[in-house]
Amino acid sequence: MAVAITMSAKRMAVVLAAHGEAETSGFFENYQVSLHTLQRASEVIAVPAPLRHFISFSSSVRKKIGRKTSGSPQNSLTRLQARALQAHLDATCPDVSFEVIAAFSASEPGVEAVLEERRGYDGVIVAPMAPVDNAMSCGLLCKHLSKRCSPRELARTRVIGRLWEDETLHRVYLDYLFGSGRALPGGPKERNALMLLFHGTLVEDRNGAPPAFHTGHVETVEFARRLTDIIESDPRTPWGMVTTAFLNHDVGGKWSAPSFDEAARMVIGKGFRHVSLFAAGYFSDGNETLHRESALLAIAPSVRVETIPCLNDSPHLIACLAGRVVVASRQILAFSGDLQSRAV
């Protein structure tokens, strides 16, 4: 005898797991965020505790003295994404009780604590807020879940991954870039270039060996290639060239190429006079994506530069995430129904 699944009785937690950044220029907040970041990194690569504290202290002092920014918008943007996704799910899936929560790996509320508080839910869906998975994001989340959850809890948990190869997300990028509400560059295409910005990754350590952990570099390169192809082939494109640039940290060995500076100089050298910057490798703007206009203008002051914001809480991204959440929730509910049927 099969038992029907009563969807209205089910509670689903949806955790948007972003990196998290300091929201103010305060020394202590920046120190804590930097320290949490390095502590997580040390789970994958060896970073001695004294070095973690020294780096966190010195970087926080530089930010406090420099006062170049009042803080990062990433956390507030992730909260906006959570509210938008909550509203979308409430409007389109009234038979399931979703709770969407913004959580962070380097700031509060911490993603591990949020997951711990929702272990009693009928289902938990985790969405790492970046298009490409790596050992520092999805890897650490999955490691935490495998340690803390029972087999039954794991069966009620889904981690949304491999978004970079999702064709629905590819269409999201096109709709966002060419949306009717967006002002596109004018003039001949031969004068306009688009730089797609991605998070850089380590490709060789100081000894010339590949990193011993999953960096996501191969996936990022393929994602960049796919986006470049579909943007260049779209008849609406106003850009005569689309190129990739990696936002690198330049520590620990050799990083992805071309770097932002290398790509910018190449674009300027080819005679492009209008450059659009779009951080395609990020779902929300933050410290790494902001202020890139000034960096490019420092190289070529006469070039016109515009920044296209990240997808942030755009309806295009929210609808895409909602689709993945609904699929994951159906998988969890189907599994729960199968368990009930076996019990009967």
Short mmCIF file of C-alpha atoms in Angstrom, two decimals:
data_model
loop_
_atom_site.label_atom_id
_atom_site.label_comp_id
_atom_site.label_asym_id
_atom_site.label_seq_id
_atom_site.Cartn_x
_atom_site.Cartn_y
_atom_site.Cartn_z
CA MET A 1 0.00 0.00 0.00
CA ALA A 2 1.50 3.29 -1.08
CA VAL A 3 1.28 6.27 1.22
CA ALA A 4 0.54 9.64 -0.38
CA ILE A 5 3.02 12.44 0.22
CA THR A 6 1.38 15.29 2.10
CA MET A 7 3.39 18.19 0.72
CA SER A 8 1.65 20.81 2.88
CA ALA A 9 3.06 19.15 6.01
CA LYS A 10 6.66 19.40 4.84
CA ARG A 11 9.14 22.07 5.94
CA MET A 12 12.05 22.74 3.59
CA ALA A 13 15.04 24.85 4.59
CA VAL A 14 16.85 26.52 1.70
CA VAL A 15 20.27 27.81 2.71
CA LEU A 16 21.99 30.29 0.40
CA ALA A 17 25.62 29.72 1.35
CA ALA A 18 27.78 32.70 0.35
CA HIS A 19 31.38 33.46 1.29
CA GLY A 20 30.55 36.49 3.41
CA GLU A 21 32.49 39.73 3.76
CA ALA A 22 32.83 42.56 6.27
CA GLU A 23 29.93 44.98 6.00
CA THR A 24 31.79 47.89 7.60
CA SER A 25 35.34 49.25 7.70
CA GLY A 26 35.60 48.30 11.38
CA PHE A 27 38.87 46.67 12.35
CA PHE A 28 37.42 43.85 14.46
CA GLU A 29 34.82 42.82 11.86
CA ASN A 30 37.40 42.73 9.08
CA TYR A 31 39.82 40.82 11.32
CA GLN A 32 37.18 38.19 12.17
CA VAL A 33 36.10 37.73 8.53
CA SER A 34 39.71 37.38 7.37
CA LEU A 35 40.51 34.94 10.17
CA HIS A 36 37.44 32.79 9.45
CA THR A 37 38.37 32.74 5.76
CA LEU A 38 41.90 31.54 6.52
CA GLN A 39 40.70 29.01 9.07
CA ARG A 40 38.46 27.44 6.44
CA ALA A 41 41.25 27.54 3.88
CA SER A 42 43.50 25.71 6.34
CA GLU A 43 41.13 22.75 6.15
CA VAL A 44 42.25 22.31 2.55
CA ILE A 45 45.77 23.77 2.47
CA ALA A 46 48.20 24.20 5.35
CA VAL A 47 48.11 27.74 6.78
CA PRO A 48 49.83 27.88 10.21
CA ALA A 49 47.76 29.53 12.96
CA PRO A 50 50.29 32.35 13.66
CA LEU A 51 50.33 33.23 9.96
CA ARG A 52 46.52 33.31 9.84
CA HIS A 53 46.43 35.82 12.70
CA PHE A 54 49.24 37.93 11.23
CA ILE A 55 47.58 38.12 7.79
CA SER A 56 44.20 38.95 9.34
CA PHE A 57 45.68 41.65 11.56
CA SER A 58 47.77 43.32 8.85
CA SER A 59 45.01 43.27 6.22
CA SER A 60 42.50 44.74 8.68
CA VAL A 61 44.92 47.51 9.62
CA ARG A 62 45.43 48.37 5.93
CA LYS A 63 41.67 48.53 5.35
CA LYS A 64 41.14 50.68 8.40
CA ILE A 65 43.92 53.11 7.49
CA GLY A 66 43.07 53.18 3.80
CA ARG A 67 39.34 53.79 4.36
CA LYS A 68 38.76 53.10 0.66
CA THR A 69 35.37 51.58 1.34
CA SER A 70 32.75 51.54 4.05
CA GLY A 71 32.38 47.80 3.65
CA SER A 72 31.24 45.15 1.22
CA PRO A 73 27.66 44.87 -0.10
CA GLN A 74 27.91 41.09 -0.54
CA ASN A 75 26.11 40.07 2.65
CA SER A 76 23.26 42.51 2.14
CA LEU A 77 22.93 41.36 -1.47
CA THR A 78 22.78 37.73 -0.35
CA ARG A 79 20.00 38.64 2.06
CA LEU A 80 18.17 40.36 -0.81
CA GLN A 81 18.60 37.17 -2.86
CA ALA A 82 17.14 35.14 0.01
CA ARG A 83 14.11 37.43 0.31
CA ALA A 84 13.53 37.40 -3.44
CA LEU A 85 13.79 33.60 -3.59
CA GLN A 86 11.44 33.29 -0.59
CA ALA A 87 8.84 35.46 -2.32
CA HIS A 88 9.19 33.51 -5.58
CA LEU A 89 8.78 30.14 -3.86
CA ASP A 90 5.86 31.36 -1.75
CA ALA A 91 4.07 32.54 -4.90
CA THR A 92 4.77 29.47 -7.04
CA CYS A 93 4.92 26.57 -4.53
CA PRO A 94 2.18 27.15 -1.94
CA ASP A 95 1.99 23.45 -1.03
CA VAL A 96 5.51 23.37 0.43
CA SER A 97 6.64 25.45 3.41
CA PHE A 98 10.01 26.86 2.35
CA GLU A 99 12.27 28.87 4.62
CA VAL A 100 15.08 30.63 2.75
CA ILE A 101 18.08 31.71 4.83
CA ALA A 102 21.21 33.64 3.89
CA ALA A 103 24.29 32.15 5.57
CA PHE A 104 28.02 32.73 5.25
CA SER A 105 31.28 30.86 5.61
CA ALA A 106 33.30 33.83 6.87
CA SER A 107 30.73 36.00 8.67
CA GLU A 108 27.51 35.69 10.64
CA PRO A 109 25.25 33.80 10.57
CA GLY A 110 27.67 30.95 9.91
CA VAL A 111 26.49 28.36 7.45
CA GLU A 112 27.38 25.43 9.72
CA ALA A 113 25.33 26.90 12.59
CA VAL A 114 22.37 27.53 10.28
CA LEU A 115 22.50 23.95 9.02
CA GLU A 116 22.74 22.62 12.58
CA GLU A 117 19.63 24.54 13.63
CA ARG A 118 17.59 23.01 10.80
CA ARG A 119 18.52 19.37 11.12
CA GLY A 120 14.95 18.58 12.21
CA TYR A 121 13.39 19.89 9.01
CA ASP A 122 11.81 17.53 6.48
CA GLY A 123 14.40 18.63 3.96
CA VAL A 124 17.47 20.86 3.68
CA ILE A 125 18.62 22.32 0.37
CA VAL A 126 21.97 24.08 0.24
CA ALA A 127 22.83 26.43 -2.63
CA PRO A 128 26.48 27.58 -2.71
CA MET A 129 26.21 31.09 -4.14
CA ALA A 130 28.75 30.79 -6.93
CA PRO A 131 28.42 29.18 -10.36
CA VAL A 132 31.53 26.98 -10.01
CA ASP A 133 32.12 24.44 -7.23
CA ASN A 134 35.48 23.98 -5.51
CA ALA A 135 37.01 22.42 -2.40
CA MET A 136 36.66 25.67 -0.44
CA SER A 137 32.93 26.05 -1.01
CA CYS A 138 30.90 23.00 -1.94
CA GLY A 139 33.68 20.69 -0.77
CA LEU A 140 33.76 22.00 2.80
CA LEU A 141 29.96 22.10 2.99
CA CYS A 142 29.66 18.49 1.89
CA LYS A 143 32.41 17.48 4.32
CA HIS A 144 30.54 19.15 7.18
CA LEU A 145 27.25 17.49 6.24
CA SER A 146 28.82 14.05 5.96
CA LYS A 147 30.31 14.39 9.44
CA ARG A 148 27.28 15.81 11.22
CA CYS A 149 24.30 14.12 9.53
CA SER A 150 22.96 10.60 9.88
CA PRO A 151 22.30 8.58 6.70
CA ARG A 152 18.59 9.43 6.99
CA GLU A 153 19.37 13.14 7.35
CA LEU A 154 21.74 13.03 4.40
CA ALA A 155 18.98 11.46 2.31
CA ARG A 156 16.84 14.51 3.10
CA THR A 157 19.62 16.92 2.09
CA ARG A 158 20.55 18.22 -1.32
CA VAL A 159 23.48 20.47 -2.28
CA ILE A 160 22.88 22.31 -5.54
CA GLY A 161 26.02 22.15 -7.65
CA ARG A 162 27.45 22.26 -11.15
CA LEU A 163 25.47 25.39 -11.99
CA TRP A 164 28.22 26.38 -14.41
CA GLU A 165 27.04 23.72 -16.89
CA ASP A 166 23.32 24.43 -16.49
CA GLU A 167 21.95 25.72 -19.79
CA THR A 168 19.17 27.49 -17.92
CA LEU A 169 21.80 29.57 -16.16
CA HIS A 170 23.47 30.29 -19.50
CA ARG A 171 20.17 31.71 -20.75
CA VAL A 172 19.92 33.74 -17.55
CA TYR A 173 23.19 35.47 -18.43
CA LEU A 174 21.97 36.26 -21.93
CA ASP A 175 18.59 37.58 -20.73
CA TYR A 176 20.32 39.67 -18.09
CA LEU A 177 22.94 41.16 -20.40
CA PHE A 178 20.50 41.86 -23.23
CA GLY A 179 17.43 42.70 -21.13
CA SER A 180 15.26 45.50 -22.47
CA GLY A 181 15.92 47.61 -19.40
CA ARG A 182 19.71 47.63 -19.83
CA ALA A 183 21.47 50.37 -21.77
CA LEU A 184 23.92 48.72 -24.13
CA PRO A 185 27.02 50.35 -25.64
CA GLY A 186 26.42 52.33 -28.79
CA GLY A 187 28.60 52.92 -31.83
CA PRO A 188 30.33 50.35 -34.01
CA LYS A 189 30.93 46.95 -32.43
CA GLU A 190 34.61 47.19 -33.34
CA ARG A 191 35.02 49.83 -30.61
CA ASN A 192 33.28 47.87 -27.83
CA ALA A 193 34.74 45.04 -25.75
CA LEU A 194 33.26 42.96 -22.94
CA MET A 195 35.52 41.63 -20.20
CA LEU A 196 34.04 38.66 -18.32
CA LEU A 197 35.59 38.52 -14.85
CA PHE A 198 36.05 35.24 -12.98
CA HIS A 199 37.53 34.28 -9.65
CA GLY A 200 41.14 33.31 -10.22
CA THR A 201 42.45 29.95 -9.07
CA LEU A 202 45.84 28.50 -8.27
CA VAL A 203 47.05 26.34 -11.18
CA GLU A 204 50.56 25.51 -9.93
CA ASP A 205 52.11 25.66 -6.49
CA ARG A 206 55.55 27.17 -5.82
CA ASN A 207 57.15 23.89 -6.91
CA GLY A 208 55.31 23.90 -10.24
CA ALA A 209 52.98 21.06 -9.23
CA PRO A 210 49.18 21.13 -9.65
CA PRO A 211 47.29 21.99 -6.45
CA ALA A 212 46.41 18.98 -4.29
CA PHE A 213 42.78 20.12 -3.97
CA HIS A 214 39.90 20.82 -6.34
CA THR A 215 40.21 24.47 -7.40
CA GLY A 216 37.44 24.56 -9.99
CA HIS A 217 39.86 25.91 -12.61
CA VAL A 218 38.87 23.46 -15.37
CA GLU A 219 35.18 24.15 -14.80
CA THR A 220 35.74 27.92 -14.73
CA VAL A 221 37.61 27.84 -18.04
CA GLU A 222 34.83 25.79 -19.65
CA PHE A 223 32.16 28.07 -18.18
CA ALA A 224 33.98 31.13 -19.53
CA ARG A 225 34.32 29.52 -22.97
CA ARG A 226 30.62 28.67 -23.09
CA LEU A 227 29.51 32.15 -22.05
CA THR A 228 31.87 33.76 -24.55
CA ASP A 229 30.50 31.61 -27.37
CA ILE A 230 26.83 32.32 -26.69
CA ILE A 231 27.36 36.06 -26.14
CA GLU A 232 29.43 36.50 -29.29
CA SER A 233 26.99 34.47 -31.41
CA ASP A 234 23.90 36.32 -30.19
CA PRO A 235 22.70 38.83 -32.83
CA ARG A 236 21.93 41.37 -30.11
CA THR A 237 25.53 41.64 -28.93
CA PRO A 238 27.02 45.15 -29.17
CA TRP A 239 30.53 43.90 -28.41
CA GLY A 240 33.14 43.29 -31.05
CA MET A 241 35.14 41.11 -28.66
CA VAL A 242 34.41 39.13 -25.50
CA THR A 243 37.39 38.17 -23.39
CA THR A 244 38.07 36.52 -20.05
CA ALA A 245 39.95 38.06 -17.11
CA PHE A 246 40.79 36.36 -13.83
CA LEU A 247 40.80 38.20 -10.52
CA ASN A 248 43.86 36.61 -8.91
CA HIS A 249 45.44 36.83 -5.48
CA ASP A 250 48.95 36.09 -6.78
CA VAL A 251 50.15 34.19 -3.69
CA GLY A 252 51.29 30.61 -3.33
CA GLY A 253 52.32 29.98 -6.93
CA LYS A 254 51.02 30.47 -10.47
CA TRP A 255 47.43 31.65 -10.94
CA SER A 256 44.91 31.66 -13.79
CA ALA A 257 45.71 33.59 -16.94
CA PRO A 258 45.07 36.14 -18.21
CA SER A 259 44.93 38.26 -15.09
CA PHE A 260 42.76 41.38 -15.02
CA ASP A 261 45.70 43.65 -15.86
CA GLU A 262 46.89 41.37 -18.68
CA ALA A 263 43.41 41.19 -20.22
CA ALA A 264 42.89 44.95 -19.88
CA ARG A 265 46.17 45.76 -21.63
CA MET A 266 45.33 43.30 -24.41
CA VAL A 267 41.91 44.91 -24.96
CA ILE A 268 43.37 48.42 -25.01
CA GLY A 269 46.16 47.29 -27.32
CA LYS A 270 43.60 46.07 -29.84
CA GLY A 271 42.11 49.55 -30.06
CA PHE A 272 38.84 49.12 -28.17
CA ARG A 273 37.64 52.44 -26.80
CA HIS A 274 34.64 51.28 -24.74
CA VAL A 275 35.00 48.43 -22.26
CA SER A 276 32.16 46.76 -20.33
CA LEU A 277 33.12 44.86 -17.18
CA PHE A 278 30.90 42.02 -16.00
CA ALA A 279 31.82 39.68 -13.12
CA ALA A 280 30.25 36.56 -14.61
CA GLY A 281 31.98 34.26 -12.14
CA TYR A 282 30.15 35.76 -9.15
CA PHE A 283 26.47 35.82 -8.19
CA SER A 284 26.81 38.99 -6.10
CA ASP A 285 29.06 42.02 -6.02
CA GLY A 286 31.70 42.28 -3.33
CA ASN A 287 35.26 43.30 -2.60
CA GLU A 288 36.69 41.46 -5.59
CA THR A 289 34.26 42.81 -8.19
CA LEU A 290 33.97 46.45 -7.11
CA HIS A 291 36.32 49.27 -8.10
CA ARG A 292 37.54 47.49 -11.23
CA GLU A 293 36.68 50.54 -13.33
CA SER A 294 39.32 52.62 -11.55
CA ALA A 295 41.88 49.83 -12.02
CA LEU A 296 41.26 49.79 -15.78
CA LEU A 297 41.23 53.59 -16.03
CA ALA A 298 44.60 53.66 -14.29
CA ILE A 299 45.91 51.64 -17.25
CA ALA A 300 44.05 53.57 -19.97
CA PRO A 301 42.54 56.90 -18.73
CA SER A 302 40.99 57.77 -22.11
CA VAL A 303 38.90 54.61 -22.42
CA ARG A 304 35.20 54.65 -21.55
CA VAL A 305 34.48 52.01 -18.93
CA GLU A 306 31.16 50.74 -17.58
CA THR A 307 30.47 48.13 -14.92
CA ILE A 308 27.53 45.79 -15.37
CA PRO A 309 26.48 44.69 -11.85
CA CYS A 310 26.53 41.00 -10.94
CA LEU A 311 23.29 39.06 -11.27
CA ASN A 312 22.62 39.89 -7.59
CA ASP A 313 18.87 39.59 -6.92
CA SER A 314 17.79 39.87 -10.57
CA PRO A 315 14.57 37.98 -11.39
CA HIS A 316 16.56 35.96 -13.95
CA LEU A 317 18.83 34.41 -11.32
CA ILE A 318 16.07 34.00 -8.72
CA ALA A 319 13.86 32.07 -11.17
CA CYS A 320 16.80 29.82 -12.09
CA LEU A 321 17.59 29.08 -8.44
CA ALA A 322 13.92 28.46 -7.70
CA GLY A 323 13.79 25.86 -10.46
CA ARG A 324 16.71 23.98 -8.96
CA VAL A 325 15.22 24.23 -5.46
CA VAL A 326 11.90 22.80 -6.63
CA VAL A 327 13.63 19.86 -8.32
CA ALA A 328 15.65 19.17 -5.16
CA SER A 329 12.54 19.38 -2.95
CA ARG A 330 10.69 16.91 -5.17
CA GLN A 331 13.58 14.48 -4.89
CA ILE A 332 13.50 14.76 -1.09
CA LEU A 333 9.72 14.35 -0.93
CA ALA A 334 9.82 11.36 -3.27
CA PHE A 335 12.43 9.72 -1.08
CA SER A 336 10.38 10.42 2.05
CA GLY A 337 7.31 8.94 0.42
CA ASP A 338 9.26 5.84 -0.58
CA LEU A 339 10.44 5.36 3.01
CA GLN A 340 6.86 5.68 4.29
CA SER A 341 5.63 3.18 1.75
CA ARG A 342 8.26 0.66 2.81
CA ALA A 343 7.33 1.17 6.43
CA VAL A 344 3.70 0.37 5.64
#
